[in-house]
CSV table of C-alpha atoms and ligand atoms in Angstrom, one decimal:
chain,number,residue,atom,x,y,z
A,1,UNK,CA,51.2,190.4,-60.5
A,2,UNK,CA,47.8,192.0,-60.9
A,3,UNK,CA,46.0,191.6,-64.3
A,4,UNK,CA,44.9,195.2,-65.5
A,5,UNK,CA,42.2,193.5,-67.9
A,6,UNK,CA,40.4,192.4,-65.2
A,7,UNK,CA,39.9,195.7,-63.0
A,8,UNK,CA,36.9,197.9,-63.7
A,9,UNK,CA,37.6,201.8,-64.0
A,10,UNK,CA,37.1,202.4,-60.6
A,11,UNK,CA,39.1,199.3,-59.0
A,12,UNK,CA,41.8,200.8,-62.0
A,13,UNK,CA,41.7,204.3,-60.4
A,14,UNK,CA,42.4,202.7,-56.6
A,15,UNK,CA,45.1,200.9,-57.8
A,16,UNK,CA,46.7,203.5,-59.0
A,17,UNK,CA,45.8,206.0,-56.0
A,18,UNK,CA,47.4,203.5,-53.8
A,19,UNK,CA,50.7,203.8,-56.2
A,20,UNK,CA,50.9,207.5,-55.3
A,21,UNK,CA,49.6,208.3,-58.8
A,22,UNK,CA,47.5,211.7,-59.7
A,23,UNK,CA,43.9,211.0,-60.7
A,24,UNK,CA,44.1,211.4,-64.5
A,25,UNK,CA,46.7,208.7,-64.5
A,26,UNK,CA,44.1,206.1,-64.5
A,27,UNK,CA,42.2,207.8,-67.8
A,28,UNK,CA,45.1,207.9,-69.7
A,29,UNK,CA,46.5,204.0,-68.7
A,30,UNK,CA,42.5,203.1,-69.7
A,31,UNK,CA,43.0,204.9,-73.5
A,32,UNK,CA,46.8,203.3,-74.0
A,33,UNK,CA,45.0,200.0,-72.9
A,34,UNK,CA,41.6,199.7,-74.8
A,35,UNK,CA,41.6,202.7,-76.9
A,36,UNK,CA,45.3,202.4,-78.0
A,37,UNK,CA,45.7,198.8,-77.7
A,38,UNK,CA,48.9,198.7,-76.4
A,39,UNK,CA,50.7,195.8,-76.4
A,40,UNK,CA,52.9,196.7,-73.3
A,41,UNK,CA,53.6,199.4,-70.6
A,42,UNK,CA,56.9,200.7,-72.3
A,43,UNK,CA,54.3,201.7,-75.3
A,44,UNK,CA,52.3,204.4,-73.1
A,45,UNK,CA,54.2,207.5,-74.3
A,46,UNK,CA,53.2,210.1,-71.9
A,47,UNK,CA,53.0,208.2,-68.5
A,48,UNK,CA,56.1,209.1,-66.6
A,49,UNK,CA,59.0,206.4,-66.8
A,50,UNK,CA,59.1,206.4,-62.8
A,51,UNK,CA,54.9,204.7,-63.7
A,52,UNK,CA,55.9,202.6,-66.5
A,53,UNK,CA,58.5,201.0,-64.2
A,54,UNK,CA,55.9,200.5,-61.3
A,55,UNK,CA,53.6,199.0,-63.6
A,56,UNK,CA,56.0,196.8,-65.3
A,57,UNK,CA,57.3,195.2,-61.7
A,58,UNK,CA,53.7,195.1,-60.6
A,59,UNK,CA,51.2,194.4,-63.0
A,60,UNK,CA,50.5,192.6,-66.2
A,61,UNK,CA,47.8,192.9,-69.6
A,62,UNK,CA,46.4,190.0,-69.6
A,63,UNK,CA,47.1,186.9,-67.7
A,64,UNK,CA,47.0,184.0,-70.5
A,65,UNK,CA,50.1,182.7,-72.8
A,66,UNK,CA,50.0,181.8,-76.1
A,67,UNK,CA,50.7,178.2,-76.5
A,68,UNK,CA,50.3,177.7,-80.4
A,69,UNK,CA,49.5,179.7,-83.4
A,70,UNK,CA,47.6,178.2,-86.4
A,71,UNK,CA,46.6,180.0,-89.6
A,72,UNK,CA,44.6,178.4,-92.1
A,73,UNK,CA,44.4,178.5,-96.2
A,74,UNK,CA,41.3,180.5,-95.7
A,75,UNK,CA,43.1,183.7,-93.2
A,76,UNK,CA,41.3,181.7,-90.6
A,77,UNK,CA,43.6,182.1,-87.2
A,78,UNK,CA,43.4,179.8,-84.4
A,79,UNK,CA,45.2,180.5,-81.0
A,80,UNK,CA,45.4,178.2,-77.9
A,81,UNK,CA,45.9,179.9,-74.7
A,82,UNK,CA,47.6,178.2,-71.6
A,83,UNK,CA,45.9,179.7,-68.3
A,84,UNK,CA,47.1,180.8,-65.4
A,85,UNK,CA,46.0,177.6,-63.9
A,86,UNK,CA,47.2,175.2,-67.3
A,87,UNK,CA,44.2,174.9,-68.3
A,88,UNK,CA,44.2,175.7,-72.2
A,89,UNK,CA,41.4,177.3,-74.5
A,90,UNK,CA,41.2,178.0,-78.0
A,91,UNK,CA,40.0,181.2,-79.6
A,92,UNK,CA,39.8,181.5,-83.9
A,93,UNK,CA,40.0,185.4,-85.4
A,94,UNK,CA,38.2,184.8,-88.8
A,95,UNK,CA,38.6,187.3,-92.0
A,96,UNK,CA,35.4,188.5,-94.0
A,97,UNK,CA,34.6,191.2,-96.6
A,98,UNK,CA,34.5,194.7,-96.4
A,99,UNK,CA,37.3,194.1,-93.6
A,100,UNK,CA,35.5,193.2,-91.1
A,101,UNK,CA,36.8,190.9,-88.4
A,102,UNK,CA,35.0,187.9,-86.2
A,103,UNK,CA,36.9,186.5,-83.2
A,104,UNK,CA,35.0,183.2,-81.9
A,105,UNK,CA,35.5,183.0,-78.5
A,106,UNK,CA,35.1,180.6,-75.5
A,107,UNK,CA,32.8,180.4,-72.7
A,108,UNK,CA,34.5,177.2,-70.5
A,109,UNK,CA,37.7,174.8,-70.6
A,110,UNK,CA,35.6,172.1,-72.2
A,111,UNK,CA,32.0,171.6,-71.4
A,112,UNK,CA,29.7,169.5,-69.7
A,113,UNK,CA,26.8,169.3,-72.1
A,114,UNK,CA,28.0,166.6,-74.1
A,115,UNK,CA,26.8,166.6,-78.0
A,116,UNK,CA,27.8,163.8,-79.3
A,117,UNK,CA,29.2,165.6,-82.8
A,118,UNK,CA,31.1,168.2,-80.7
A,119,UNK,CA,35.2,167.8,-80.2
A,120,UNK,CA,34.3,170.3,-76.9
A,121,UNK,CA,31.4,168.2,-75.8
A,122,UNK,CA,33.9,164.7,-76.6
A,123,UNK,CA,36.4,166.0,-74.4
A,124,UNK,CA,34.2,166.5,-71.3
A,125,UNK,CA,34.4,169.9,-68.6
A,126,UNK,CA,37.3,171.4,-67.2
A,127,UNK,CA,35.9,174.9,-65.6
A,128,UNK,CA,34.3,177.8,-66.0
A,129,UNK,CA,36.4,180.9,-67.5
A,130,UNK,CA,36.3,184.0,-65.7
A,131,UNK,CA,34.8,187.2,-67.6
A,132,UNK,CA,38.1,188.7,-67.3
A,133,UNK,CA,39.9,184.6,-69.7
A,134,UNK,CA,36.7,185.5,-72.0
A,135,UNK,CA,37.2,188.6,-72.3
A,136,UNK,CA,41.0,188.6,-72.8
A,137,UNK,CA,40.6,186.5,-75.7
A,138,UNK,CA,38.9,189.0,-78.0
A,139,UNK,CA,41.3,191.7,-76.4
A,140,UNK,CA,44.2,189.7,-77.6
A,141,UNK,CA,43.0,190.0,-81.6
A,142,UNK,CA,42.1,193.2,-81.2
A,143,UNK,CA,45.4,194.3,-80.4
A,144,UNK,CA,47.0,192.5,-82.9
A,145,UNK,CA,44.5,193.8,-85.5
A,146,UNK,CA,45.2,197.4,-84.4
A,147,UNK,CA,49.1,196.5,-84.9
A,148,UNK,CA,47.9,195.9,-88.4
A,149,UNK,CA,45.9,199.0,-88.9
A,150,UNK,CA,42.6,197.0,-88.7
A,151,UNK,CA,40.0,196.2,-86.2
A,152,UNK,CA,38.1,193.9,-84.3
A,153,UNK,CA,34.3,194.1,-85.8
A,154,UNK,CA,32.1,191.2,-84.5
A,155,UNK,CA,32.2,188.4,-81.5
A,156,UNK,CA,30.7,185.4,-81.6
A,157,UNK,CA,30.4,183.3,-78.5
A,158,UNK,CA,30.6,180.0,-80.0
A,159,UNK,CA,33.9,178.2,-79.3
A,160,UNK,CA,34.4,176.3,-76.1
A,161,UNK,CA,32.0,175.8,-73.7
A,162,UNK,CA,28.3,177.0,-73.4
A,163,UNK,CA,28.0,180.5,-72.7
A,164,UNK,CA,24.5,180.0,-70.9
A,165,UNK,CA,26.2,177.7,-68.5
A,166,UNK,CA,28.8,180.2,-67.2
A,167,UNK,CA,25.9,183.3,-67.9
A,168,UNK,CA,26.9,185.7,-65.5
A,169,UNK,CA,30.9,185.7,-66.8
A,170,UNK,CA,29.7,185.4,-70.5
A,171,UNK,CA,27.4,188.6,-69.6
A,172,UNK,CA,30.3,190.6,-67.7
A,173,UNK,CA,32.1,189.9,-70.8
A,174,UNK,CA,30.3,190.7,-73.1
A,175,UNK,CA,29.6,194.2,-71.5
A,176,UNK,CA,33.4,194.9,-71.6
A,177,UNK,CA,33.1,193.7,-75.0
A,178,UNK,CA,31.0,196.7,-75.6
A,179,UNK,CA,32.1,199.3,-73.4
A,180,UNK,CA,35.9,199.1,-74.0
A,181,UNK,CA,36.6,198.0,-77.2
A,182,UNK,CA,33.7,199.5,-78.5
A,183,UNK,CA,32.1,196.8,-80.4
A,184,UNK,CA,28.1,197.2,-80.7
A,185,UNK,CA,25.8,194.7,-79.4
A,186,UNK,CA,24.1,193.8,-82.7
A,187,UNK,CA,27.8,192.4,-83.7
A,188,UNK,CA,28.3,190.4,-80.8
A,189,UNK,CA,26.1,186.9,-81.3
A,190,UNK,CA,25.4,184.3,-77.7
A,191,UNK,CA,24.6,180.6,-78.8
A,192,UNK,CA,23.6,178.2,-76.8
A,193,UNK,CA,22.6,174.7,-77.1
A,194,UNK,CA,19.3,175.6,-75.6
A,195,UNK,CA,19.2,176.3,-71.8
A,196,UNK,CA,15.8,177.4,-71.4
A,197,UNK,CA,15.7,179.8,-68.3
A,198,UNK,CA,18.8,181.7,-69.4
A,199,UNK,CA,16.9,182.4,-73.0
A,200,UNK,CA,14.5,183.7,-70.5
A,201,UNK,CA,16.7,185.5,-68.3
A,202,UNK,CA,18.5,186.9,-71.6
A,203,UNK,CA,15.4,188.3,-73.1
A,204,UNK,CA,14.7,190.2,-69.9
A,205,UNK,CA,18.3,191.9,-69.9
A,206,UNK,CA,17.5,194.7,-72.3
A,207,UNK,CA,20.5,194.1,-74.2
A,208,UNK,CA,20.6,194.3,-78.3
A,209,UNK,CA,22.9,191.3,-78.4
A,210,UNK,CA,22.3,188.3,-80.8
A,211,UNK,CA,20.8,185.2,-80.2
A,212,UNK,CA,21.8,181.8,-81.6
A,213,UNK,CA,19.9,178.7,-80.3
A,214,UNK,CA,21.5,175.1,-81.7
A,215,UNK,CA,18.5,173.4,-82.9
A,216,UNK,CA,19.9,170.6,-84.8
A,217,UNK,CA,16.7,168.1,-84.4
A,218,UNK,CA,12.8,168.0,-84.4
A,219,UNK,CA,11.9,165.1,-82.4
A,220,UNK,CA,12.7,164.4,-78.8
A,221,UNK,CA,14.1,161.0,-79.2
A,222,UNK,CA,16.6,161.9,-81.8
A,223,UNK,CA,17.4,165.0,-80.7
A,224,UNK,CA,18.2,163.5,-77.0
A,225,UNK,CA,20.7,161.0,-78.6
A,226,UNK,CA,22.8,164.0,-80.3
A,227,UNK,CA,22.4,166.5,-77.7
A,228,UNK,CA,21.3,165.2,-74.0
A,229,UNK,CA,21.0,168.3,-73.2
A,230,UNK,CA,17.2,168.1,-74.5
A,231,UNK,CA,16.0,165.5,-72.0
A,232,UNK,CA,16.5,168.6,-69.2
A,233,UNK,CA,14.9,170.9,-71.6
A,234,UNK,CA,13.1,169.4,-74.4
A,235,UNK,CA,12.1,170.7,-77.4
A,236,UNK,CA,8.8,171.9,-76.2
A,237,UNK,CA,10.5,173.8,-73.4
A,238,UNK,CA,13.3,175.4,-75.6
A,239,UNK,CA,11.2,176.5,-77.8
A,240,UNK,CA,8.6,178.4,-75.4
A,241,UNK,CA,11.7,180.3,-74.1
A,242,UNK,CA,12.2,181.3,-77.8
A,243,UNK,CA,8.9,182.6,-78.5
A,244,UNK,CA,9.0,184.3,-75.0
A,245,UNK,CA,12.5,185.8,-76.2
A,246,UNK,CA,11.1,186.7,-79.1
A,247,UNK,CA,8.0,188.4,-77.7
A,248,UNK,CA,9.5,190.5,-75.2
A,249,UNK,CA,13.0,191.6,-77.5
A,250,UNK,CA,11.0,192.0,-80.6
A,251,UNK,CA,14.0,190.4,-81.8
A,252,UNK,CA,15.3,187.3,-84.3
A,253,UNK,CA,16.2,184.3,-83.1
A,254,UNK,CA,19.1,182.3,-85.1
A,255,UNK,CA,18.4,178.9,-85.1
A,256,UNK,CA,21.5,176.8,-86.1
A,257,UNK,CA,21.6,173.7,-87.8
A,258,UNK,CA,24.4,171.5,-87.9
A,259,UNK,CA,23.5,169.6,-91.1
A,260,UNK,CA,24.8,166.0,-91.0
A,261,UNK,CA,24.3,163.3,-93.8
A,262,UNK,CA,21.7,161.2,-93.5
A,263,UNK,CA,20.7,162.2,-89.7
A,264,UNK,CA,18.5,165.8,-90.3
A,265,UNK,CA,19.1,166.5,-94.0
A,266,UNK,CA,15.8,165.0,-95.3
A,267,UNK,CA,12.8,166.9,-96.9
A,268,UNK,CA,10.8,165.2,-94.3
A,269,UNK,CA,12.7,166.6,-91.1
A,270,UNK,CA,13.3,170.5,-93.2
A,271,UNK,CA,9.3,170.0,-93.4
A,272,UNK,CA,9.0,169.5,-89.3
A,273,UNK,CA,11.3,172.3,-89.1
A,274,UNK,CA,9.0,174.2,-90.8
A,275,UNK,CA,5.9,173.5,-89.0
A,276,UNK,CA,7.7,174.1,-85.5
A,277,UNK,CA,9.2,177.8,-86.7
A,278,UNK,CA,5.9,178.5,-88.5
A,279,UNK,CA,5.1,181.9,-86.5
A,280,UNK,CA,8.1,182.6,-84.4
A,281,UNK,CA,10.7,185.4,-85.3
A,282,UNK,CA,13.9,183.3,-86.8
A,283,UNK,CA,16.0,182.6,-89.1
A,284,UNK,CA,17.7,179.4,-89.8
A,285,UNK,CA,21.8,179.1,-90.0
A,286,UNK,CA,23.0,175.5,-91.5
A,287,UNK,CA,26.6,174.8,-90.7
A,288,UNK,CA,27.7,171.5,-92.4
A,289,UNK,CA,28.7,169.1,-90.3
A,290,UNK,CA,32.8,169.3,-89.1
A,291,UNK,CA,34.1,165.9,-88.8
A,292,UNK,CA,35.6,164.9,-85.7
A,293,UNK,CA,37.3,162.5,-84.2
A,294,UNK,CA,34.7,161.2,-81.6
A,295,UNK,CA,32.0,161.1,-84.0
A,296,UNK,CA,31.3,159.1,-87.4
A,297,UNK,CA,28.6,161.5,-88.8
A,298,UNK,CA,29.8,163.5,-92.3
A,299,UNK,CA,28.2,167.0,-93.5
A,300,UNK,CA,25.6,167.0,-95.5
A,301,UNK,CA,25.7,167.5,-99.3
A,302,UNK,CA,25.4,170.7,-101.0
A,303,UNK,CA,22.2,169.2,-102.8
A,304,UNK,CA,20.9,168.0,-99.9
A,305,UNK,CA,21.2,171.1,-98.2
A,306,UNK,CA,19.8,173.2,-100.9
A,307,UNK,CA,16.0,171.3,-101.2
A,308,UNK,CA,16.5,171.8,-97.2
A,309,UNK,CA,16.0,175.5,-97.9
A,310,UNK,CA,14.0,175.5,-100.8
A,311,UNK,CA,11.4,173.5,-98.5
A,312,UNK,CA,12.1,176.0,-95.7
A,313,UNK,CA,11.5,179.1,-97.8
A,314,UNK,CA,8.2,177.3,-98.6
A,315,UNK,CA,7.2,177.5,-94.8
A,316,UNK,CA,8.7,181.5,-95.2
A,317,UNK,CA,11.5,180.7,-93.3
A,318,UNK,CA,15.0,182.3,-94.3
A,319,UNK,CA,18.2,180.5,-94.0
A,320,UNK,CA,22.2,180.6,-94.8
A,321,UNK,CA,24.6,178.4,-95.1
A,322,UNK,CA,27.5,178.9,-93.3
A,323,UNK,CA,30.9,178.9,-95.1
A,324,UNK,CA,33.2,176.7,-93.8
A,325,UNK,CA,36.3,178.3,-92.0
A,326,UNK,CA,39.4,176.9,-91.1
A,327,UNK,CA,38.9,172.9,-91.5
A,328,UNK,CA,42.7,172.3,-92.2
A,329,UNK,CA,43.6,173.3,-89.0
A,330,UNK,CA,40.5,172.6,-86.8
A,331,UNK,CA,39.1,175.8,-86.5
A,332,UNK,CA,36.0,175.1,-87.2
A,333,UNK,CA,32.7,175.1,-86.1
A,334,UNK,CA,32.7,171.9,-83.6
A,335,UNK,CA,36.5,171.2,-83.3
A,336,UNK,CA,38.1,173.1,-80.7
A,337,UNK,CA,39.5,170.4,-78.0
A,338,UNK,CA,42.4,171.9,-76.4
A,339,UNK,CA,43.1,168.5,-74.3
A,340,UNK,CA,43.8,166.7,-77.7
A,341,UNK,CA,45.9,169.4,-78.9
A,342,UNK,CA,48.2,169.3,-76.4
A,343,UNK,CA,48.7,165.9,-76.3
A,344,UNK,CA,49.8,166.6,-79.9
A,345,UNK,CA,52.3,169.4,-78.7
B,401,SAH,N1,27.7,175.7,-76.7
B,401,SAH,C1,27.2,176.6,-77.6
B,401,SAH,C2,28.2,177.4,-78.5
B,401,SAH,C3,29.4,176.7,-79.0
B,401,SAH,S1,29.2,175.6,-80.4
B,401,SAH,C4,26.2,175.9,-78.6
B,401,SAH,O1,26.2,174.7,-78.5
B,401,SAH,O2,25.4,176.5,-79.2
B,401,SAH,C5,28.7,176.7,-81.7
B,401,SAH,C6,27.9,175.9,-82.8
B,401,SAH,O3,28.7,174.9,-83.4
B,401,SAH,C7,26.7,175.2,-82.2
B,401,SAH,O4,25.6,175.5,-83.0
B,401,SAH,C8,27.1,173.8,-82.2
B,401,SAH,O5,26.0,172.9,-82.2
B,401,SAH,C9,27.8,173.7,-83.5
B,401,SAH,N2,28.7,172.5,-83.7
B,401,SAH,C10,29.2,171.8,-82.7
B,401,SAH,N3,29.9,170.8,-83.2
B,401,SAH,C11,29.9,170.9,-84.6
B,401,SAH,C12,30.5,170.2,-85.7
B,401,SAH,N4,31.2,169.2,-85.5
B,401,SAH,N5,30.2,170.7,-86.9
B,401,SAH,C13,29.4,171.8,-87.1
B,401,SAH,N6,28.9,172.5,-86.1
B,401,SAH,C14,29.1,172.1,-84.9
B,402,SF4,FE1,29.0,172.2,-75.5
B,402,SF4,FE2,28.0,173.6,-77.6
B,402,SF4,FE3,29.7,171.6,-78.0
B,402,SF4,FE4,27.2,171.1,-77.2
B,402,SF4,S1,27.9,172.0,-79.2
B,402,SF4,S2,29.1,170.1,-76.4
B,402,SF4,S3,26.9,172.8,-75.8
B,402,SF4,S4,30.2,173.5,-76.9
């Protein structure tokens, strides 16, 4: 069976031309499939029954099955995916205001970089997804949003893996992201946990697309011991790519902060955090901590958090806090670990 979601226009067109199909054919099976959002081939109303049946023996949308469903308190959705291989992924759909929609979507079956605080980085690396099992995973929400009369707004690329470490499949992706299913780049957001030459490489793409660097620390030594990551590119290094990205985009650099009690919550460290930004194009994004199991550290306090800022806005630096989403059914920022999951099954 050949996945459609994976073909390009063009390969769709052969495919079809091999079939015996007329041109247009291949127009009008692209609309039912990311303009329509059909579901299935029996949906495509005006393709001839004698192509609906070819299709159907022949080819499939998508090539991932939904293992579990979870919705949270909050609207908050999670999904794990079993892939074609067994490998599973997660994916998380999350509801905000005005109707807009954010899928969180990942990059790899688990990941190799290894922060300590991360129930992705506990469980270790499976493999790289293909742009066609990243993709699929926003493709799946926004068809069931369009079932529901709404739409699929913003992607984030901030649930397994690290995008930067599978780049070319995360950029594939994210182009389909924009060019079928029409979401723009300014609402699509690429974090990483600070690969250095990709932030380069991004910046010289020409694309409009967000960036989100993981900060988390400011001091080698301590940041090393969350994230090892850092003693390949320290924070000298990472943050030279981030002025270079923000020199040549003209754009803003999100710099997220996992705040965790006790470990980079103090006036001292928000002060260091303000000398290191002074000057650069950002803005800073504190996530509370997520508890998880491989980890003892706890999120900050909301005091805590707010002299963080107050100190920050000192240094003219602007920062959120990030709601949390979905933390009764570990959906949150941090906790997808498929392996665990499935143990639970
Ligand atoms: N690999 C990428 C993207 C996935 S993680 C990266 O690391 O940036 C998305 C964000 O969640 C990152 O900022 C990451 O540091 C943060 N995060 C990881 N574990 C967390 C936890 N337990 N609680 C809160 N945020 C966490
Ligand atoms: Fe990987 Fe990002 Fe988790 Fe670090 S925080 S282990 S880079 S997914």
């Amino acid at each position: 069976m050949i996945n459609l979601y994976a073909l390009s226009f063009p390969e769709l067109s052969a495919l079809l031309a091999e079939h015996g199909e007329q041109p247009f054919r291949a127009r009008q099976l692209w609309d039912w499939m990311y303009r329509q959002r059909a579901g299935c081939f029996a949906d495509m109303k005006n393709l001839p029954r004698a192509t609906i049946n070819k299709l159907m023996a022949t080819a499939t949308l998508g090539d991932m099955v939904v293992a579990a469903r979870q919705r949270s308190r909050d609207g908050t959705e999670k999904r794990l995916y079993r892939l074609r291989d067994g490998q599973l992924i997660e994916s998380v759909l999350m509801p905000y205001e005005d109707r807009r929609w954010t899928a969180c979507i990942s990059s790899q079956a688990g990941c190799a970089l290894g922060c300590v605080f991360c129930a992705t980085g506990q469980m270790g690396f499976s493999r790289q997804l293909s742009a066609a099992e990243i993709f699929e995973q926003a493709m799946r929400f926004a068809r069931e949003l369009s079932v529901r009369g709404e739409r699929l707004s913003n992607v984030v690329f901030m649930g397994m893996g690290e995008p930067f470490h599978n780049y070319e499949a995360t950029l594939a992706a994210t182009r389909q992201l924009m060019e079928r299913l029409g979401i723009g780049a300014r609402h699509i957001t690429i974090s990483t946990v600070g690969l250095a030459p990709q932030i380069r490489r991004f910046a010289d793409e020409g694309l409009q697309v967000k960036l989100a660097v993981s900060l988390h620390k400011t001091e080698d030594a301590q940041r090393s011991a969350l994230m090892p990551v850092n003693r390949r590119y320290n924070i000298k290094t990472l943050l030279d790519a981030c002025h270079y990205y923000a020199q040549r985009t003209n754009r803003r650099i999100s710099f997220e902060w996992a705040a965790i009690a006790g470990e980079n919550d103090s006036p001292e460290e928000a002060r260091r955090l303000g000398r290191l930004l002074a000057g650069l194009l950002c803005h800073v994004n504190i996530i509370p901590l997520n508890s998880t199991r491989g980890y003892v550290g706890t999120g900050a306090a909301s005091a805590s958090i707010a002299e963080f800022r107050q100190i920050l806005a000192g240094y003219g630096i602007r920062s959120t806090v990030r709601v949390r989403r979905g933390i009764d059914i570990d959906a949150g920022c941090g906790q997808l670990k498929s392996a665990l999951i499935a143990q639970e099954l």
